[in-house]
Amino acid sequence: FFPQIYKNQKTRSVSDLSALMLLNFFICSLAWVIYGGLTGSTYVLLTNVACLCACGFLLGQKMYFQK
């Protein structure tokens, strides 16, 4: 995710990203965050919080840079 975020910022282009795929990954990461929180699994929680933030940032870029 992080190289893609950098590329998007540099080129101001998000035409190669699928909003549906990003939304799907965001929802799945959110589900894993909830699962990690409910089970008390720190590693599952932290990993998916990082993925959730990165995916949320990509979704924001998609909405901001899309023409």
PDB file of C-alpha atoms in Angstrom:
ATOM      1  CA  PHE A   1       0.000   0.000   0.000  1.00  0.00           C
ATOM      2  CA  PHE A   2       2.661   2.511   0.914  1.00  0.00           C
ATOM      3  CA  PRO A   3       4.439   2.517  -2.482  1.00  0.00           C
ATOM      4  CA  GLN A   4       1.032   3.037  -4.121  1.00  0.00           C
ATOM      5  CA  ILE A   5       0.251   5.951  -1.799  1.00  0.00           C
ATOM      6  CA  TYR A   6       3.590   7.543  -2.700  1.00  0.00           C
ATOM      7  CA  LYS A   7       3.013   7.005  -6.424  1.00  0.00           C
ATOM      8  CA  ASN A   8      -0.461   8.532  -6.228  1.00  0.00           C
ATOM      9  CA  GLN A   9       0.836  11.607  -4.396  1.00  0.00           C
ATOM     10  CA  LYS A  10       3.657  12.037  -6.877  1.00  0.00           C
ATOM     11  CA  THR A  11       1.639  11.571 -10.077  1.00  0.00           C
ATOM     12  CA  ARG A  12      -1.761  12.825  -8.823  1.00  0.00           C
ATOM     13  CA  SER A  13      -3.275   9.918 -10.768  1.00  0.00           C
ATOM     14  CA  VAL A  14      -5.472   7.154  -9.358  1.00  0.00           C
ATOM     15  CA  SER A  15      -6.856   5.733 -12.589  1.00  0.00           C
ATOM     16  CA  ASP A  16      -5.184   2.377 -11.964  1.00  0.00           C
ATOM     17  CA  LEU A  17      -6.980   1.851  -8.624  1.00  0.00           C
ATOM     18  CA  SER A  18     -10.305   0.062  -8.311  1.00  0.00           C
ATOM     19  CA  ALA A  19     -12.634   1.767  -5.838  1.00  0.00           C
ATOM     20  CA  LEU A  20     -14.582  -1.475  -5.409  1.00  0.00           C
ATOM     21  CA  MET A  21     -11.432  -3.420  -4.494  1.00  0.00           C
ATOM     22  CA  LEU A  22     -10.357  -0.730  -2.033  1.00  0.00           C
ATOM     23  CA  LEU A  23     -13.793  -0.623  -0.442  1.00  0.00           C
ATOM     24  CA  ASN A  24     -13.810  -4.416  -0.153  1.00  0.00           C
ATOM     25  CA  PHE A  25     -10.386  -4.438   1.480  1.00  0.00           C
ATOM     26  CA  PHE A  26     -11.425  -1.611   3.831  1.00  0.00           C
ATOM     27  CA  ILE A  27     -14.486  -3.543   5.006  1.00  0.00           C
ATOM     28  CA  CYS A  28     -12.483  -6.750   5.444  1.00  0.00           C
ATOM     29  CA  SER A  29      -9.786  -4.929   7.420  1.00  0.00           C
ATOM     30  CA  LEU A  30     -12.451  -3.341   9.589  1.00  0.00           C
ATOM     31  CA  ALA A  31     -13.911  -6.781  10.299  1.00  0.00           C
ATOM     32  CA  TRP A  32     -10.456  -8.068  11.288  1.00  0.00           C
ATOM     33  CA  VAL A  33      -9.930  -5.060  13.573  1.00  0.00           C
ATOM     34  CA  ILE A  34     -13.219  -5.832  15.304  1.00  0.00           C
ATOM     35  CA  TYR A  35     -12.266  -9.513  15.575  1.00  0.00           C
ATOM     36  CA  GLY A  36      -8.830  -8.658  16.959  1.00  0.00           C
ATOM     37  CA  GLY A  37     -10.372  -6.328  19.500  1.00  0.00           C
ATOM     38  CA  LEU A  38     -12.957  -8.843  20.636  1.00  0.00           C
ATOM     39  CA  THR A  39     -10.473 -11.701  20.974  1.00  0.00           C
ATOM     40  CA  GLY A  40      -7.706  -9.591  22.482  1.00  0.00           C
ATOM     41  CA  SER A  41      -5.223 -10.481  19.745  1.00  0.00           C
ATOM     42  CA  THR A  42      -2.809  -7.572  19.666  1.00  0.00           C
ATOM     43  CA  TYR A  43      -1.007  -8.671  16.493  1.00  0.00           C
ATOM     44  CA  VAL A  44      -4.206  -9.119  14.504  1.00  0.00           C
ATOM     45  CA  LEU A  45      -5.489  -5.788  15.759  1.00  0.00           C
ATOM     46  CA  LEU A  46      -2.337  -3.754  15.075  1.00  0.00           C
ATOM     47  CA  THR A  47      -1.665  -5.272  11.670  1.00  0.00           C
ATOM     48  CA  ASN A  48      -5.160  -4.605  10.468  1.00  0.00           C
ATOM     49  CA  VAL A  49      -5.304  -1.107  11.941  1.00  0.00           C
ATOM     50  CA  ALA A  50      -2.245  -0.276   9.808  1.00  0.00           C
ATOM     51  CA  CYS A  51      -3.911  -1.818   6.742  1.00  0.00           C
ATOM     52  CA  LEU A  52      -7.156  -0.004   7.516  1.00  0.00           C
ATOM     53  CA  CYS A  53      -5.371   3.349   7.729  1.00  0.00           C
ATOM     54  CA  ALA A  54      -3.464   2.775   4.494  1.00  0.00           C
ATOM     55  CA  CYS A  55      -6.580   1.626   2.674  1.00  0.00           C
ATOM     56  CA  GLY A  56      -8.557   4.561   4.019  1.00  0.00           C
ATOM     57  CA  PHE A  57      -5.855   6.918   2.804  1.00  0.00           C
ATOM     58  CA  LEU A  58      -5.947   5.290  -0.658  1.00  0.00           C
ATOM     59  CA  LEU A  59      -9.729   5.646  -0.749  1.00  0.00           C
ATOM     60  CA  GLY A  60      -9.330   9.305   0.165  1.00  0.00           C
ATOM     61  CA  GLN A  61      -6.815   9.769  -2.625  1.00  0.00           C
ATOM     62  CA  LYS A  62      -9.163   8.022  -5.033  1.00  0.00           C
ATOM     63  CA  MET A  63     -11.976  10.428  -4.200  1.00  0.00           C
ATOM     64  CA  TYR A  64      -9.737  13.522  -4.156  1.00  0.00           C
ATOM     65  CA  PHE A  65      -7.685  12.901  -7.318  1.00  0.00           C
ATOM     66  CA  GLN A  66     -10.404  11.286  -9.429  1.00  0.00           C
ATOM     67  CA  LYS A  67     -11.650  13.565 -12.171  1.00  0.00           C
TER      68      LYS A  67
END
